[in-house]
Amino acid sequence: NQLRPIHQISINNAFITTDNNVKLSISNVGNFPIKILCTELNKGIRFCPKNNELFLYPKNGKSQEIFLFKNNNNSKINNLNLVLKYSTIGTNNIKSKDLLLQKKPQKLPGINYFESRNIVKNPLANFVINKDSKIITIKDSYTEIKQPITIPLGYKLYIDEKNAEIKFLNNSFIYVKGSISIIGKKDNPFKLYAAKESSGYLIIENKYQPSKFENVIFKGLGIPNNEFNNLRGSITAYDTNIEIKNSYFLENKSGDDYFNGVRSNVLMEGVYFNDVLADAIDLDFCSGQLNNLSFKNIGNDALDFSGSDIKVSKLLAEKIGDKGVSIGENSKVKLVDIEINNASMAIASKDSSIVKIKNSNFNSNDYNLAAYNKKPEFDGGKIYIDKYIKSDVKILKDKLSEILIDEYE
């Protein structure tokens, strides 16, 4: 019988050192050794370990730093498609993982998730616990979170217009196992932000209690670089229902994504992302609707979907480092009334995904439409678009994929 491990590696950070070495901070979160194969650059150039021997052994999920290759040509590779190939020892199944290169992260004090403070069992002075209604409120307008806290299962953290802001200190975070609701004022939104020297982030994990944010500014959030952290998003919604309206995501400090949803139902309306380091929104195996979204100065993808079923309407994306909308791994996405400007690729459908586009406008992109196969376990991508200026040749397609113009099923 062949081994079929599911969870294998977690990429914490991929970075370029000052002497042009490309390195990886990576964790083997499985029980079997991993063999690191070649790193592919733009589906062409390959960098392979010397003597084809680079192994990653389990160390209880702890982060390990490995050398991939040296960028001898001193070329700018930050925005190129860099893919790591690897396999579990004992199998012939080759896996792939996208890499996003960043600067070498600063060392931040480590935080153990398992030491998060349950504020029902061990209350903080500024929090009011009603054990009958299971509602948690905050007394004052301004609150500092100086240590990791947990909202336990069955409880709801409710923040309304009488509260003004929460500030994260000491790389703290809020782990919501129940639910959270933050409702700010339309003319004076609630502020959730981290101190200059600190990270700060929010984890929501509950399939039974929905969470809601309205009129909220998320600013300067980020995840710390430590051995306990395998998260990708400053805001992570895991196996839950979440609604975000009339809110702003600004200037995150670290992480692959600003908002990462996993196996969740996501509703967003009137949401703005500005000055984001990497991906703005990354949805993995999610469903939902995203309406009236705006993106500007995004380091990587504005929207990144994997294994998801999503409808997007009224989208404006400008100055995007990589893709305006990236659709992969058997996703089904509808895009209506969209405008994407100054991106490497406006829309990319890959790996058995289907995207349907209606009422689109593209300007100053390297490619407007791209459909291709990236991972060997999938087929190509498909794009159906209602209209397209056929004289504009900014289309990329491989032989496994289809781009059907003047069609919208």
GROMACS .gro file of N, CA and C in nm, residues 119-120 123-131 133-140 151 155-158 162-163:
model
   78
  119ILE      N    1  -1.066   3.439   2.838
  119ILE     CA    2  -1.110   3.553   2.917
  119ILE      C    3  -1.241   3.530   2.992
  120VAL      N    4  -1.303   3.414   2.972
  120VAL     CA    5  -1.417   3.378   3.056
  120VAL      C    6  -1.366   3.315   3.186
  123PRO      N    7  -1.079   3.645   3.344
  123PRO     CA    8  -1.119   3.771   3.281
  123PRO      C    9  -1.013   3.879   3.291
  124LEU      N   10  -1.015   3.969   3.194
  124LEU     CA   11  -0.936   4.090   3.196
  124LEU      C   12  -1.023   4.204   3.248
  125ALA      N   13  -0.957   4.306   3.303
  125ALA     CA   14  -1.029   4.413   3.373
  125ALA      C   15  -1.128   4.487   3.284
  126ASN      N   16  -1.096   4.503   3.157
  126ASN     CA   17  -1.179   4.586   3.068
  126ASN      C   18  -1.292   4.508   3.001
  127PHE      N   19  -1.298   4.377   3.025
  127PHE     CA   20  -1.398   4.293   2.960
  127PHE      C   21  -1.510   4.257   3.059
  128VAL      N   22  -1.634   4.265   3.011
  128VAL     CA   23  -1.750   4.230   3.093
  128VAL      C   24  -1.808   4.099   3.042
  129ILE      N   25  -1.819   3.999   3.128
  129ILE     CA   26  -1.864   3.867   3.090
  129ILE      C   27  -2.005   3.844   3.144
  130ASN      N   28  -2.101   3.823   3.057
  130ASN     CA   29  -2.236   3.784   3.099
  130ASN      C   30  -2.251   3.635   3.071
  131LYS      N   31  -2.245   3.555   3.176
  131LYS     CA   32  -2.247   3.410   3.159
  131LYS      C   33  -2.386   3.356   3.128
  133SER      N   34  -2.621   3.526   2.912
  133SER     CA   35  -2.640   3.548   2.768
  133SER      C   36  -2.520   3.502   2.687
  134LYS      N   37  -2.408   3.477   2.757
  134LYS     CA   38  -2.281   3.440   2.694
  134LYS      C   39  -2.234   3.548   2.596
  135ILE      N   40  -2.255   3.674   2.637
  135ILE     CA   41  -2.207   3.789   2.560
  135ILE      C   42  -2.092   3.855   2.636
  136ILE      N   43  -1.984   3.883   2.564
  136ILE     CA   44  -1.869   3.953   2.621
  136ILE      C   45  -1.864   4.092   2.561
  137THR      N   46  -1.859   4.196   2.644
  137THR     CA   47  -1.849   4.333   2.597
  137THR      C   48  -1.725   4.399   2.658
  138ILE      N   49  -1.695   4.519   2.609
  138ILE     CA   50  -1.579   4.594   2.654
  138ILE      C   51  -1.626   4.725   2.716
  139LYS      N   52  -1.572   4.760   2.834
  139LYS     CA   53  -1.618   4.878   2.907
  139LYS      C   54  -1.581   5.008   2.837
  140ASP      N   55  -1.456   5.022   2.801
  140ASP     CA   56  -1.402   5.152   2.762
  140ASP      C   57  -1.397   5.170   2.610
  151ILE      N   58  -1.167   3.384   2.293
  151ILE     CA   59  -1.311   3.390   2.315
  151ILE      C   60  -1.360   3.246   2.304
  155TYR      N   61  -1.945   3.158   2.333
  155TYR     CA   62  -1.948   3.299   2.372
  155TYR      C   63  -1.929   3.390   2.250
  156LYS      N   64  -1.981   3.512   2.262
  156LYS     CA   65  -1.971   3.611   2.155
  156LYS      C   66  -1.909   3.739   2.209
  157LEU      N   67  -1.802   3.786   2.143
  157LEU     CA   68  -1.745   3.917   2.174
  157LEU      C   69  -1.821   4.020   2.092
  158TYR      N   70  -1.893   4.110   2.161
  158TYR     CA   71  -1.976   4.208   2.092
  158TYR      C   72  -1.921   4.349   2.118
  162LYS      N   73  -2.021   5.236   2.096
  162LYS     CA   74  -1.964   5.303   2.214
  162LYS      C   75  -1.814   5.275   2.227
  163ASN      N   76  -1.765   5.172   2.158
  163ASN     CA   77  -1.622   5.140   2.157
  163ASN      C   78  -1.559   5.201   2.032
   0.00000   0.00000   0.00000
